[in-house]
Amino acid sequence: MTYDTSIYTSSHNPVIGLGKVVMFLDLDYFFAQVEEIENPSYLGRPLVVCVYSGRTEDSGVVSSANYLARKHGVKAGMPIKRAKRLLPSEAVFLPVRLEHYAEVSWRVMTILKKHSDRMRVESIDEAVMEVTETVGGSFERAEELAVMVKREIRQGLGLKCSIGIAPNRVVAKIAADAAKPDGLKTVRPEEVADFLKPLPATALPGIGAKAWSYLEGIGVKTIGDLSSLPIEVLAKVFGGKKARYIYLASRGEFDEPIEEKTTFKQVSRIITLKQNTRDVDEVVSALAPAVNDALARLEANNLEATTLGIIAIAADLRTVTRQTQIRPGTSIEETMRIVRNLFSELLQEEGGMVLRRAGVRFAGLKQRLGQSRLSSYLQ
């Protein structure tokens, strides 16, 4: 089978005569940083923002942690109990405030919009911008623009951010990750290959734990190693569509238009569990970061859900779903209780079902009362 990769490459640039210039912005440890800014007494102390499940005082997982907490080994998705064991007594633990973070995010995105040709909000703390026309195709001018954007966000909101500049979104995102914290990294077209080759394969967006496990088994450690694999080999493992993405992205050639996502029918997240299980606590704890991420996406777009569903995928790939109606504006704590109840009921009804993957789905989306969607503000 022949795989046509040409439609995904950077040669498809709508700005005739100019090389594409893309900026990717990532707000550093966003939730925790907002809390530090609003309460200076937290500065100099490990700070952890948590998704509390509500079952016990310490049940739930870490959503965001500042760099002082990370130095102790705390990271997103870690159980709160474990994080407390790792941190000294002066550490601060706070509940997540998604609605407030979404308001701060909106203010950042408003700044970005006025400096870009086209912009897409990737998540509550990330955005990608094409600035080709704004900077006349010049990477030097793009760097000047990025410095100005960072300064405007810092002076106006107190927030630090990292920015990557590159010929396409994927490389720009990797550059932004490499620039953390509070940095700026530019990768010009002629530098892309040398920049990507030594990086670990996991630095490539879309390479998760399962894919990494397989790749490591065949001797792939770096993006350079990954780029040497024939697309036919990748297709056997990942399927045609993802194989095309990995084949091009590992070479720095994957490109896509920067277009704003203006409509959402639903927001869903699915995770692979560390081990097959029927333990509700284990499933819900593992799923908490995904629930938080989905809710953050809704908040960033000023949307509310009226239906909450769960997705259970067994070791034999049998899939079972459950859903229920929820009130618009349901808190994250109440959402986690509903998720727990749905999984508990499902596993009781499906007596022999052992879960390999689990997910959550928010549907019946509508605009939050009294507010417009983020995209309407940015048009």
Short mmCIF file of C-alpha atoms in Angstrom, two decimals, residues 3-268:
data_model
loop_
_atom_site.label_atom_id
_atom_site.label_comp_id
_atom_site.label_asym_id
_atom_site.label_seq_id
_atom_site.Cartn_x
_atom_site.Cartn_y
_atom_site.Cartn_z
CA TYR A 3 0.84 6.31 1.61
CA ASP A 4 0.44 9.83 0.25
CA THR A 5 1.98 12.24 2.74
CA SER A 6 2.22 15.30 0.53
CA ILE A 7 -1.06 16.88 1.67
CA TYR A 8 0.25 17.16 5.23
CA THR A 9 3.54 18.89 4.52
CA SER A 10 4.54 22.49 5.04
CA SER A 11 4.60 23.27 1.33
CA HIS A 12 0.87 23.95 1.52
CA ASN A 13 1.20 27.52 2.74
CA PRO A 14 -1.69 29.88 1.92
CA VAL A 15 0.59 32.91 2.30
CA ILE A 16 2.24 32.96 -1.12
CA GLY A 17 5.94 33.80 -1.08
CA LEU A 18 6.39 33.63 2.68
CA GLY A 19 7.73 30.76 4.77
CA LYS A 20 5.24 29.85 7.46
CA VAL A 21 5.94 31.15 10.98
CA VAL A 22 4.05 29.62 13.91
CA MET A 23 4.17 30.48 17.62
CA PHE A 24 3.04 28.11 20.36
CA LEU A 25 2.40 29.56 23.83
CA ASP A 26 2.23 27.53 27.04
CA LEU A 27 1.35 29.17 30.37
CA ASP A 28 3.81 27.72 32.87
CA TYR A 29 2.22 25.60 35.67
CA PHE A 30 -0.86 27.70 34.99
CA PHE A 31 -3.30 26.85 37.80
CA ALA A 32 -0.61 26.95 40.49
CA GLN A 33 0.90 30.13 39.05
CA VAL A 34 -2.46 31.93 39.21
CA GLU A 35 -2.76 30.99 42.89
CA GLU A 36 0.77 32.30 43.60
CA ILE A 37 0.05 35.61 41.89
CA GLU A 38 -3.18 36.14 43.81
CA ASN A 39 -1.68 35.17 47.18
CA PRO A 40 1.98 36.23 47.43
CA SER A 41 2.32 34.40 50.78
CA TYR A 42 2.44 31.18 48.75
CA LEU A 43 5.64 32.27 46.97
CA GLY A 44 8.67 30.23 47.98
CA ARG A 45 6.53 27.30 49.12
CA PRO A 46 5.60 24.10 47.28
CA LEU A 47 2.08 24.65 45.93
CA VAL A 48 -0.26 22.00 44.60
CA VAL A 49 -3.68 22.51 42.97
CA CYS A 50 -5.84 19.43 43.39
CA VAL A 51 -8.91 17.74 41.96
CA TYR A 52 -10.62 16.44 45.10
CA SER A 53 -12.93 13.50 44.49
CA GLY A 54 -14.87 14.20 47.70
CA ARG A 55 -14.72 10.64 49.01
CA THR A 56 -12.27 11.50 51.81
CA GLU A 57 -10.33 14.61 52.77
CA ASP A 58 -7.28 13.50 50.78
CA SER A 59 -8.91 11.55 47.96
CA GLY A 60 -8.24 12.86 44.48
CA VAL A 61 -5.26 13.76 42.34
CA VAL A 62 -2.84 16.57 41.60
CA SER A 63 -3.92 18.88 38.78
CA SER A 64 -1.03 21.36 38.78
CA ALA A 65 2.11 21.89 40.84
CA ASN A 66 4.65 24.69 40.96
CA TYR A 67 8.32 23.97 40.31
CA LEU A 68 9.18 23.79 44.01
CA ALA A 69 6.69 20.95 44.39
CA ARG A 70 7.98 19.27 41.24
CA LYS A 71 11.50 19.21 42.68
CA HIS A 72 10.12 16.87 45.35
CA GLY A 73 8.71 14.55 42.69
CA VAL A 74 5.13 15.82 42.64
CA LYS A 75 3.46 15.80 39.22
CA ALA A 76 0.03 16.04 37.63
CA GLY A 77 -2.10 12.92 38.04
CA MET A 78 -0.40 11.84 41.27
CA PRO A 79 -2.72 10.89 44.18
CA ILE A 80 -2.98 13.71 46.72
CA LYS A 81 -2.01 11.37 49.57
CA ARG A 82 1.27 10.54 47.85
CA ALA A 83 1.99 14.21 47.11
CA LYS A 84 1.52 15.06 50.79
CA ARG A 85 4.00 12.35 51.78
CA LEU A 86 6.59 13.80 49.40
CA LEU A 87 6.28 17.44 50.45
CA PRO A 88 7.35 19.31 53.59
CA SER A 89 4.79 20.64 56.06
CA GLU A 90 4.83 24.18 54.63
CA ALA A 91 3.43 22.95 51.30
CA VAL A 92 0.13 24.47 50.18
CA PHE A 93 -2.71 22.30 48.84
CA LEU A 94 -5.62 24.08 47.13
CA PRO A 95 -8.79 22.95 45.31
CA VAL A 96 -8.93 23.58 41.57
CA ARG A 97 -10.91 26.70 40.50
CA LEU A 98 -11.61 26.07 36.83
CA GLU A 99 -14.04 28.92 36.27
CA HIS A 100 -11.56 31.47 37.61
CA TYR A 101 -8.66 30.02 35.62
CA ALA A 102 -10.83 30.19 32.49
CA GLU A 103 -11.38 33.91 33.06
CA VAL A 104 -7.62 34.49 33.37
CA SER A 105 -7.07 32.33 30.28
CA TRP A 106 -9.55 34.42 28.30
CA ARG A 107 -7.58 37.57 29.14
CA VAL A 108 -4.37 35.92 27.87
CA MET A 109 -6.05 34.73 24.67
CA THR A 110 -7.37 38.24 24.03
CA ILE A 111 -3.79 39.53 24.07
CA LEU A 112 -2.63 36.79 21.71
CA LYS A 113 -5.43 37.33 19.22
CA LYS A 114 -4.45 40.92 18.47
CA HIS A 115 -0.89 39.84 17.61
CA SER A 116 -1.71 36.92 15.27
CA ASP A 117 -2.92 36.29 11.73
CA ARG A 118 -4.86 33.24 12.90
CA MET A 119 -5.08 31.66 16.32
CA ARG A 120 -6.44 28.46 17.86
CA VAL A 121 -6.99 27.90 21.56
CA GLU A 122 -5.52 24.45 22.23
CA SER A 123 -6.51 24.23 25.90
CA ILE A 124 -7.05 26.48 28.89
CA ASP A 125 -3.28 27.12 29.09
CA GLU A 126 -2.09 26.70 25.50
CA ALA A 127 -2.61 28.43 22.17
CA VAL A 128 -1.09 28.23 18.71
CA MET A 129 -0.78 31.28 16.45
CA GLU A 130 0.23 31.74 12.86
CA VAL A 131 2.09 35.05 12.57
CA THR A 132 3.49 34.71 9.03
CA GLU A 133 1.87 37.89 7.71
CA THR A 134 2.32 39.82 10.94
CA VAL A 135 6.09 39.31 10.87
CA GLY A 136 6.52 39.19 7.09
CA GLY A 137 7.86 35.64 7.25
CA SER A 138 10.80 36.75 9.41
CA PHE A 139 11.82 34.58 12.34
CA GLU A 140 13.82 37.48 13.77
CA ARG A 141 10.70 39.64 13.86
CA ALA A 142 8.78 36.70 15.30
CA GLU A 143 11.25 36.59 18.19
CA GLU A 144 10.74 40.30 18.80
CA LEU A 145 6.98 39.75 18.74
CA ALA A 146 7.25 36.85 21.20
CA VAL A 147 9.30 38.97 23.61
CA MET A 148 6.65 41.69 23.39
CA VAL A 149 3.82 39.19 23.99
CA LYS A 150 5.60 37.70 27.01
CA ARG A 151 6.17 41.19 28.41
CA GLU A 152 2.54 42.22 27.86
CA ILE A 153 1.23 39.10 29.60
CA ARG A 154 3.70 39.50 32.47
CA GLN A 155 3.00 43.18 33.01
CA GLY A 156 -0.77 42.91 32.58
CA LEU A 157 -1.48 39.65 34.40
CA GLY A 158 1.70 38.74 36.24
CA LEU A 159 1.92 35.43 34.38
CA LYS A 160 5.04 33.73 33.04
CA CYS A 161 4.81 31.75 29.83
CA SER A 162 6.99 29.82 27.41
CA ILE A 163 6.87 30.31 23.65
CA GLY A 164 8.15 28.16 20.81
CA ILE A 165 8.60 29.53 17.28
CA ALA A 166 8.91 27.19 14.29
CA PRO A 167 7.65 26.55 10.74
CA ASN A 168 4.70 24.45 11.98
CA ARG A 169 2.60 23.72 15.04
CA VAL A 170 4.20 20.43 16.10
CA VAL A 171 7.76 21.75 16.12
CA ALA A 172 6.61 24.99 17.78
CA LYS A 173 4.97 23.02 20.59
CA ILE A 174 8.09 20.93 21.14
CA ALA A 175 10.14 24.14 21.17
CA ALA A 176 7.80 25.67 23.78
CA ASP A 177 8.22 22.58 25.96
CA ALA A 178 12.00 22.87 25.59
CA ALA A 179 11.84 26.55 26.59
CA LYS A 180 10.18 25.94 29.97
CA PRO A 181 10.10 27.65 32.34
CA ASP A 182 9.49 31.22 31.20
CA GLY A 183 11.59 30.83 28.06
CA LEU A 184 11.62 31.41 24.33
CA LYS A 185 12.93 28.93 21.77
CA THR A 186 13.15 29.53 18.03
CA VAL A 187 13.67 26.71 15.54
CA ARG A 188 14.24 28.01 12.02
CA PRO A 189 13.42 25.79 9.01
CA GLU A 190 17.06 24.82 8.46
CA GLU A 191 17.43 23.91 12.16
CA VAL A 192 14.40 21.60 12.48
CA ALA A 193 16.12 18.28 11.76
CA ASP A 194 19.06 18.91 14.10
CA PHE A 195 16.70 20.16 16.83
CA LEU A 196 14.42 17.11 16.71
CA LYS A 197 16.90 14.26 16.21
CA PRO A 198 18.38 14.00 19.75
CA LEU A 199 15.10 14.53 21.61
CA PRO A 200 13.41 11.53 23.26
CA ALA A 201 10.62 10.05 21.15
CA THR A 202 8.16 10.93 23.92
CA ALA A 203 8.78 14.64 23.19
CA LEU A 204 6.74 14.19 20.01
CA PRO A 205 3.07 15.02 20.68
CA GLY A 206 0.97 11.89 20.28
CA ILE A 207 3.54 9.39 21.55
CA GLY A 208 1.96 8.08 24.74
CA ALA A 209 3.03 5.41 27.21
CA LYS A 210 1.69 2.50 25.15
CA ALA A 211 3.36 3.65 21.94
CA TRP A 212 6.59 4.38 23.81
CA SER A 213 6.62 0.88 25.27
CA TYR A 214 6.42 -0.64 21.80
CA LEU A 215 8.95 1.74 20.25
CA GLU A 216 11.43 1.15 23.05
CA GLY A 217 11.09 -2.56 22.39
CA ILE A 218 12.28 -2.15 18.81
CA GLY A 219 15.17 0.11 19.76
CA VAL A 220 13.61 3.50 19.16
CA LYS A 221 14.76 6.03 21.75
CA THR A 222 14.90 9.40 20.00
CA ILE A 223 12.85 11.31 17.46
CA GLY A 224 15.77 10.74 15.11
CA ASP A 225 15.36 6.98 15.54
CA LEU A 226 11.65 7.36 14.92
CA SER A 227 12.21 9.33 11.73
CA SER A 228 14.23 6.45 10.29
CA LEU A 229 11.31 4.00 10.40
CA PRO A 230 9.52 3.35 7.09
CA ILE A 231 5.90 4.46 7.09
CA GLU A 232 4.83 0.88 6.37
CA VAL A 233 6.32 -0.24 9.70
CA LEU A 234 4.55 2.57 11.54
CA ALA A 235 1.25 1.73 9.83
CA LYS A 236 1.33 -1.84 11.13
CA VAL A 237 1.45 -0.52 14.69
CA PHE A 238 -0.49 2.73 14.65
CA GLY A 239 -2.78 2.48 11.63
CA GLY A 240 -2.60 4.58 8.49
CA LYS A 241 -3.68 8.01 9.77
CA LYS A 242 -1.48 8.12 12.86
CA ALA A 243 1.40 6.52 10.95
CA ARG A 244 1.30 9.38 8.44
CA TYR A 245 1.34 11.89 11.29
CA ILE A 246 4.30 10.25 13.08
CA TYR A 247 6.22 9.75 9.83
CA LEU A 248 6.00 13.45 8.96
CA ALA A 249 6.09 14.94 12.47
CA SER A 250 9.29 13.08 13.36
CA ARG A 251 10.88 14.76 10.34
CA GLY A 252 9.46 18.16 11.27
CA GLU A 253 7.30 18.13 8.14
CA PHE A 254 3.77 17.67 9.48
CA ASP A 255 1.70 20.75 8.85
CA GLU A 256 -1.91 21.79 9.33
CA PRO A 257 -3.77 25.06 8.93
CA ILE A 258 -4.21 27.10 12.11
CA GLU A 259 -7.98 27.34 12.21
CA GLU A 260 -10.08 28.15 15.23
CA LYS A 261 -12.31 25.35 16.46
CA THR A 262 -15.66 27.09 16.70
CA THR A 263 -18.07 24.24 17.41
CA PHE A 264 -18.07 21.38 19.87
CA LYS A 265 -20.67 18.61 19.92
CA GLN A 266 -19.02 16.94 22.87
CA VAL A 267 -15.79 16.83 24.84
CA SER A 268 -14.42 13.43 25.77
#
